[in-house]
XYZ file of C-alpha atoms in Angstrom:
474
model
C 188.361 109.198 64.713
C 185.126 108.478 66.150
C 185.145 105.244 64.098
C 187.371 104.083 67.204
C 184.426 104.543 69.378
C 181.643 103.412 67.006
C 183.116 100.072 67.043
C 181.989 99.682 70.503
C 179.067 102.171 70.801
C 177.211 101.188 67.352
C 205.348 129.890 45.738
C 203.427 132.786 46.992
C 204.451 131.671 50.405
C 208.158 132.067 50.033
C 209.669 134.942 51.943
C 206.918 135.172 54.308
C 207.511 135.557 58.111
C 208.193 132.615 60.112
C 206.187 131.666 63.216
C 206.737 131.266 66.831
C 204.494 128.911 68.281
C 204.116 125.446 69.885
C 207.216 123.464 68.887
C 207.025 119.653 68.144
C 208.898 117.472 70.425
C 212.374 117.422 69.477
C 212.389 113.370 68.818
C 209.610 113.952 66.407
C 210.925 116.702 64.471
C 211.553 116.113 60.666
C 215.507 116.018 59.962
C 215.037 118.504 57.060
C 212.368 120.794 56.223
C 211.618 121.145 52.494
C 208.701 123.433 52.689
C 209.117 126.486 55.052
C 206.287 127.106 57.344
C 205.107 130.622 57.865
C 203.267 132.616 60.698
C 200.258 134.802 60.896
C 200.144 137.211 57.651
C 198.013 139.961 57.828
C 195.922 141.869 55.138
C 195.986 139.166 52.511
C 193.311 138.030 49.876
C 191.253 134.937 50.621
C 192.889 133.027 47.947
C 196.252 133.607 49.641
C 195.119 132.588 52.923
C 193.716 129.289 51.646
C 197.161 128.788 49.772
C 198.882 129.270 53.051
C 196.587 126.778 55.160
C 196.688 124.176 52.443
C 200.362 124.414 52.042
C 201.410 124.506 55.690
C 198.858 121.618 56.694
C 200.565 119.585 53.949
C 203.790 119.683 55.617
C 202.504 117.295 57.903
C 202.596 114.713 55.208
C 205.605 115.820 53.357
C 208.230 117.126 56.006
C 206.794 114.871 58.718
C 206.324 111.676 56.706
C 207.754 108.598 57.883
C 211.595 108.623 56.895
C 211.594 104.915 56.095
C 208.114 104.044 54.652
C 207.049 107.425 53.552
C 203.568 106.683 55.060
C 201.885 109.193 57.331
C 202.450 109.055 61.067
C 199.196 108.911 63.067
C 200.395 111.756 65.261
C 203.136 114.218 66.040
C 203.342 113.395 69.715
C 203.738 110.227 71.792
C 200.792 108.823 73.837
C 200.717 106.190 76.584
C 198.929 103.168 75.401
C 199.429 99.204 75.224
C 196.551 99.402 72.939
C 195.163 102.668 71.385
C 191.956 102.022 73.591
C 193.917 103.000 76.628
C 194.495 106.324 75.414
C 191.135 106.938 74.034
C 189.243 105.789 77.247
C 191.211 108.346 79.346
C 188.705 110.929 78.096
C 186.047 108.981 80.089
C 188.172 108.666 83.373
C 189.386 105.267 82.652
C 192.870 105.166 84.469
C 195.745 104.503 82.121
C 199.010 103.347 83.575
C 200.115 101.587 80.138
C 203.697 100.979 79.794
C 203.579 100.956 75.887
C 203.339 104.049 73.783
C 202.088 105.120 70.270
C 204.618 107.471 68.784
C 206.554 108.328 65.750
C 206.958 104.836 64.712
C 203.071 104.417 64.612
C 201.820 104.824 60.936
C 198.060 105.268 59.935
C 197.015 103.354 56.867
C 193.909 105.627 56.337
C 195.788 108.706 57.119
C 198.433 107.627 54.481
C 195.511 107.493 51.918
C 194.740 111.030 52.815
C 198.192 112.093 52.598
C 198.438 110.430 49.046
C 195.516 112.644 47.969
C 197.357 115.750 49.700
C 200.232 114.889 47.730
C 198.376 115.088 44.421
C 197.192 118.544 45.467
C 200.814 119.646 46.281
C 202.131 118.502 42.950
C 199.209 120.486 41.044
C 199.634 123.433 42.901
C 203.613 123.454 42.543
C 204.573 123.129 46.180
C 206.531 120.094 45.233
C 207.848 118.671 41.849
C 206.179 115.838 40.107
C 209.017 113.672 40.019
C 209.994 114.361 43.669
C 206.355 113.333 44.619
C 206.633 110.298 42.507
C 209.564 109.033 44.281
C 207.763 109.366 47.672
C 204.745 107.656 46.294
C 206.912 104.818 45.003
C 208.496 104.459 48.272
C 205.280 104.042 50.042
C 203.739 101.450 47.700
C 207.044 99.595 47.488
C 206.949 99.311 51.448
C 203.392 98.168 51.456
C 204.278 95.627 48.981
C 206.226 93.898 51.780
C 204.469 94.920 54.719
C 201.761 93.196 56.751
C 198.522 92.485 55.267
C 195.782 90.013 55.304
C 194.107 88.739 52.033
C 195.228 92.023 50.521
C 193.768 94.140 53.327
C 195.892 96.467 55.570
C 195.895 96.747 59.233
C 194.839 100.066 60.915
C 198.491 100.934 62.313
C 201.482 99.757 61.035
C 205.238 100.079 62.236
C 206.885 102.483 59.839
C 210.033 100.756 59.921
C 209.299 97.237 59.796
C 205.772 96.949 58.082
C 204.351 95.190 61.005
C 200.837 95.469 62.477
C 200.568 97.521 65.482
C 197.459 96.142 67.269
C 194.620 98.617 67.763
C 193.204 96.313 70.394
C 193.476 92.749 71.708
C 191.319 91.300 68.977
C 191.940 94.251 66.420
C 195.248 92.943 65.449
C 194.891 92.256 61.833
C 192.868 93.427 58.599
C 190.805 96.655 58.855
C 188.622 97.125 55.801
C 187.680 100.706 56.465
C 191.142 102.052 56.909
C 192.282 100.045 53.655
C 189.304 101.757 51.610
C 190.817 105.128 52.522
C 194.244 104.071 51.455
C 192.929 102.895 48.092
C 190.940 106.087 47.556
C 194.301 107.962 47.872
C 196.142 105.228 45.652
C 193.546 105.223 42.769
C 193.558 109.027 42.782
C 197.113 109.045 42.336
C 197.143 106.403 39.728
C 194.880 108.677 37.631
C 197.047 111.510 38.126
C 200.379 110.089 37.423
C 199.187 108.895 34.043
C 202.268 109.735 31.715
C 203.967 107.035 29.585
C 207.176 107.396 31.673
C 208.804 104.518 33.380
C 208.519 105.697 37.056
C 204.946 106.454 36.459
C 204.233 103.266 34.911
C 205.872 101.496 37.709
C 203.966 103.158 40.363
C 200.556 102.420 38.325
C 201.644 98.713 38.136
C 202.472 98.578 41.956
C 198.943 99.984 42.698
C 197.438 97.721 40.379
C 199.003 94.611 41.908
C 197.657 95.887 45.167
C 194.288 96.635 43.954
C 194.046 93.087 42.457
C 194.762 91.338 45.652
C 192.610 93.296 47.961
C 189.948 90.648 48.858
C 186.990 92.825 49.987
C 184.458 90.140 49.607
C 186.540 88.115 52.411
C 185.120 90.492 55.070
C 181.652 89.207 54.157
C 182.302 85.736 55.727
C 181.054 84.085 52.694
C 177.554 85.379 52.398
C 175.559 88.591 51.763
C 174.352 89.450 55.373
C 176.966 91.681 56.650
C 180.444 93.119 55.844
C 182.853 93.020 58.720
C 185.107 95.685 59.666
C 188.123 93.402 61.120
C 189.729 90.152 60.407
C 192.707 88.727 62.601
C 194.986 85.472 61.605
C 194.818 84.858 65.606
C 191.133 85.880 66.241
C 189.285 85.329 62.862
C 186.138 87.498 62.909
C 186.049 87.945 66.531
C 185.656 91.497 66.698
C 182.297 90.789 65.265
C 181.559 94.476 64.068
C 179.666 94.723 60.835
C 180.137 98.109 58.811
C 176.644 99.474 59.283
C 175.586 102.974 58.252
C 175.348 105.831 58.127
C 178.800 107.033 59.202
C 182.295 107.350 57.554
C 182.488 103.965 55.984
C 180.218 104.621 52.939
C 183.578 104.846 50.814
C 184.365 101.225 51.970
C 181.335 99.780 50.184
C 182.001 101.812 47.072
C 185.603 100.758 46.847
C 184.820 97.291 47.786
C 181.940 97.159 45.069
C 184.553 98.643 42.639
C 187.041 95.831 42.786
C 187.483 93.828 39.601
C 188.643 90.710 41.394
C 186.868 90.470 44.617
C 183.734 92.880 44.628
C 180.952 92.682 47.134
C 177.278 92.418 45.865
C 174.592 95.084 45.885
C 172.673 92.524 48.195
C 175.490 92.686 50.803
C 175.542 96.542 50.641
C 171.650 96.735 51.167
C 171.678 94.039 53.983
C 174.466 95.474 55.778
C 174.396 99.263 55.255
C 170.919 100.458 54.156
C 169.074 98.022 56.241
C 170.834 98.811 59.487
C 169.205 100.927 62.289
C 171.702 103.672 61.846
C 171.264 104.325 58.144
C 167.946 106.509 57.971
C 167.316 109.648 59.884
C 164.627 111.965 58.233
C 164.154 114.361 61.108
C 164.577 118.157 60.974
C 166.952 120.297 63.448
C 166.832 123.979 63.423
C 164.679 123.761 60.448
C 166.921 121.634 58.418
C 166.247 118.066 57.207
C 168.947 115.431 57.975
C 168.292 112.564 55.624
C 170.655 109.964 56.974
C 172.331 109.011 60.357
C 170.846 108.024 63.711
C 172.483 110.556 65.654
C 170.413 113.509 67.116
C 171.519 116.706 65.470
C 173.983 114.536 63.358
C 177.087 112.821 64.442
C 180.703 114.146 64.074
C 181.317 116.024 60.853
C 183.973 113.520 59.562
C 181.051 111.681 58.597
C 180.553 113.964 55.603
C 184.396 114.399 54.865
C 186.150 111.171 54.731
C 184.068 109.362 52.156
C 183.613 112.757 50.220
C 187.287 113.362 49.821
C 187.191 111.304 46.729
C 183.521 111.052 46.210
C 181.798 114.144 44.815
C 178.222 114.359 46.413
C 177.179 117.214 43.893
C 174.805 115.275 41.747
C 175.167 112.065 43.634
C 171.922 110.276 44.376
C 170.841 106.543 45.004
C 168.136 104.206 44.181
C 166.677 104.941 47.670
C 165.815 108.692 46.713
C 168.890 110.234 48.903
C 170.346 113.224 47.603
C 173.898 113.221 49.034
C 174.823 116.916 48.284
C 171.731 117.647 50.618
C 173.035 115.299 53.270
C 176.547 116.621 53.502
C 175.314 120.304 53.674
C 172.497 119.796 56.091
C 174.436 117.926 58.555
C 177.298 120.645 58.380
C 174.527 123.338 58.847
C 173.067 121.517 61.803
C 176.435 121.211 63.368
C 177.138 124.810 62.834
C 173.595 125.828 64.308
C 174.260 123.662 67.178
C 177.304 125.547 68.138
C 175.539 128.909 67.581
C 172.840 127.710 69.924
C 175.541 126.539 72.499
C 173.242 124.943 74.827
C 175.936 124.137 77.329
C 177.474 127.650 77.299
C 180.895 126.804 76.245
C 183.261 129.791 76.038
C 183.944 130.680 72.401
C 181.296 128.932 70.312
C 179.495 131.079 67.774
C 179.003 131.554 64.251
C 182.807 131.985 63.398
C 183.823 129.348 65.964
C 182.116 126.059 65.234
C 182.780 122.365 64.284
C 182.372 119.197 66.310
C 184.194 116.180 65.105
C 186.469 113.622 66.378
C 189.969 114.416 67.550
C 192.201 115.200 70.679
C 190.489 116.902 73.590
C 191.464 118.435 76.794
C 191.434 115.080 78.030
C 191.922 111.946 75.819
C 190.418 111.540 72.690
C 186.570 112.204 71.833
C 184.329 111.887 68.939
C 182.949 115.461 69.613
C 179.291 115.921 68.311
C 176.110 117.480 69.747
C 175.552 114.360 71.615
C 178.862 114.362 73.202
C 179.808 118.079 73.247
C 182.689 118.743 75.587
C 183.569 122.239 74.737
C 186.265 121.350 71.933
C 186.204 122.637 68.627
C 188.500 120.914 65.963
C 189.373 123.197 63.257
C 189.359 120.255 60.717
C 185.540 120.324 61.078
C 184.840 123.684 59.540
C 187.590 123.791 57.312
C 187.080 120.572 55.744
C 183.272 121.677 55.236
C 184.614 124.368 52.583
C 182.868 122.647 49.715
C 179.570 122.699 51.457
C 179.605 125.911 53.451
C 182.095 128.138 52.102
C 180.950 131.363 53.261
C 180.800 130.054 56.866
C 183.976 128.052 56.755
C 185.717 131.029 55.531
C 184.437 133.025 58.555
C 185.778 130.159 60.867
C 189.172 130.110 58.925
C 189.691 133.818 59.609
C 188.692 133.408 63.104
C 191.073 130.632 63.497
C 194.012 132.231 61.857
C 193.759 135.846 62.804
C 192.081 135.738 66.167
C 193.321 132.484 67.550
C 196.466 131.714 65.585
C 198.955 132.564 68.201
C 197.629 129.672 70.183
C 196.627 127.181 67.621
C 198.547 127.840 64.328
C 201.912 126.039 64.038
C 204.429 124.224 61.743
C 201.831 121.844 60.340
C 198.916 124.003 60.207
C 196.147 124.225 62.862
C 196.620 122.186 65.908
C 193.999 119.487 66.210
C 191.591 121.198 68.901
C 191.121 123.686 71.252
C 188.701 124.462 74.245
C 188.393 128.094 75.407
C 186.464 126.988 78.448
C 189.241 124.918 79.677
C 191.857 127.177 78.372
C 193.375 124.200 76.411
C 195.108 124.492 73.059
C 196.386 121.336 71.544
C 199.995 121.141 70.370
C 199.142 117.867 68.489
C 198.226 117.234 64.744
C 196.627 113.817 63.466
C 197.039 112.698 60.028
C 193.314 111.902 59.724
C 192.450 115.586 60.626
C 195.276 117.252 58.724
C 194.401 115.391 55.389
C 190.897 116.441 54.840
C 191.762 120.126 55.254
C 194.188 120.140 52.292
C 192.036 117.830 50.110
C 188.498 119.452 50.812
C 189.855 123.022 50.422
C 191.054 121.875 46.812
C 187.719 120.240 46.098
C 186.213 123.567 46.944
C 188.713 125.583 44.914
C 189.005 123.270 41.774
C 187.297 119.870 42.352
C 190.824 118.217 41.507
C 190.419 115.107 43.673
C 186.760 114.767 42.844
C 187.488 114.622 39.255
C 190.355 112.383 39.547
C 188.750 109.671 41.729
C 185.125 109.908 40.318
C 186.464 109.446 36.793
C 188.408 105.920 37.708
C 186.491 103.521 35.430
C 186.365 100.924 38.554
C 184.572 103.614 40.825
C 182.205 104.552 38.076
C 181.162 100.900 37.688
C 181.085 100.336 41.563
C 178.610 103.239 42.201
C 176.493 102.202 39.235
C 176.387 98.671 40.645
C 175.386 99.977 44.315
C 172.536 101.906 42.625
C 174.173 105.445 42.612
C 173.976 107.868 39.742
C 176.365 110.861 39.583
C 177.174 113.492 37.045
C 180.445 111.602 36.104
C 178.294 108.706 34.568
């Protein structure tokens, strides 16, 4: 969730032993577990380990999904915050005496898109039945059909019971085009997967088609081709005044917006707002590794290379500016790992098998961890969601997290959000936007399932082409 800060700064498992680890707070426990969690299982093949990690992480979305809406809850604990910034800013010693909270009612629109993709993985791997999964997805789209949206664009947070917007900040109380693009990445993926000529699958596809048709991406351009804006509010209009500029996690937003059949953005808008922004190009080398894009020294947090590429296959992806996206995602990941091995601040635990700086819960507040803001916290999602790019190094990290640290960070929904050995701190929390990429990106490494589904959407093919991209799917 560095994107929060950037707004202001620029079967095989059945019968395996159960675990004894950090319990989730009682009031946030799911009422009925349908996928049994397991503990640390020794001496298993790598493929079985991947099965365990994907399956148990998926439980966050399935067994902990909101019981009314089916959406993904933002997190499995409650934090004090009138607005979400109150909690985030605790990391920088900003006093927080808020009386409000973000808890089990707060659902994440982007995280729900990730959960929808994870649900497709779950069906394909046989963890849940196709019809059972479809009923959950229909619950989600039926809920969204009546929930708050603004010119077809959804808010960042939504109350999972009422469908009402939960404001992120005083001005951020309406549409969030970036979070909505993650939602549609999931919905379009599921639409492609549930393609049978049977009534409920047709109903689901029709509901997605209605939402897709109504989403007015171009509204966020203020009627010209100068900039695409992240937020719009019915009370505050475009007062947030934050363009979606690159390079960061929002490339998918431009791709999805350009792919719309009813309200597409233009190539000119993409060039002006994204490519020509001061944050798009890099070109420097770190540790002897060239970083094509991004204006952060040694690269920003690793979710830059994960959120967009849950659906967009970077392999063979090139644009008309000469950027090779397979090089970008791999090199950023290698630089992040090399920084952790160098470990210039001498944090305990960092090394070749313990790396990965990205946004997530910290020992104090929430931080967009990266080489420029390194506070000694490793987020397991960083290395695990990098499996398609660095499979050998990601497997080393996975085995360390699971076998060596599992007693402290392995729990009912997979790995806890973060840990700091220097501060002897091990999170008891899980976040939708960190758990989702683990399931999906490991699957893309193993089978390419989500890449194939999303990249073969006819609209996405056209949107990529219209923005000047070529891929191996065209």
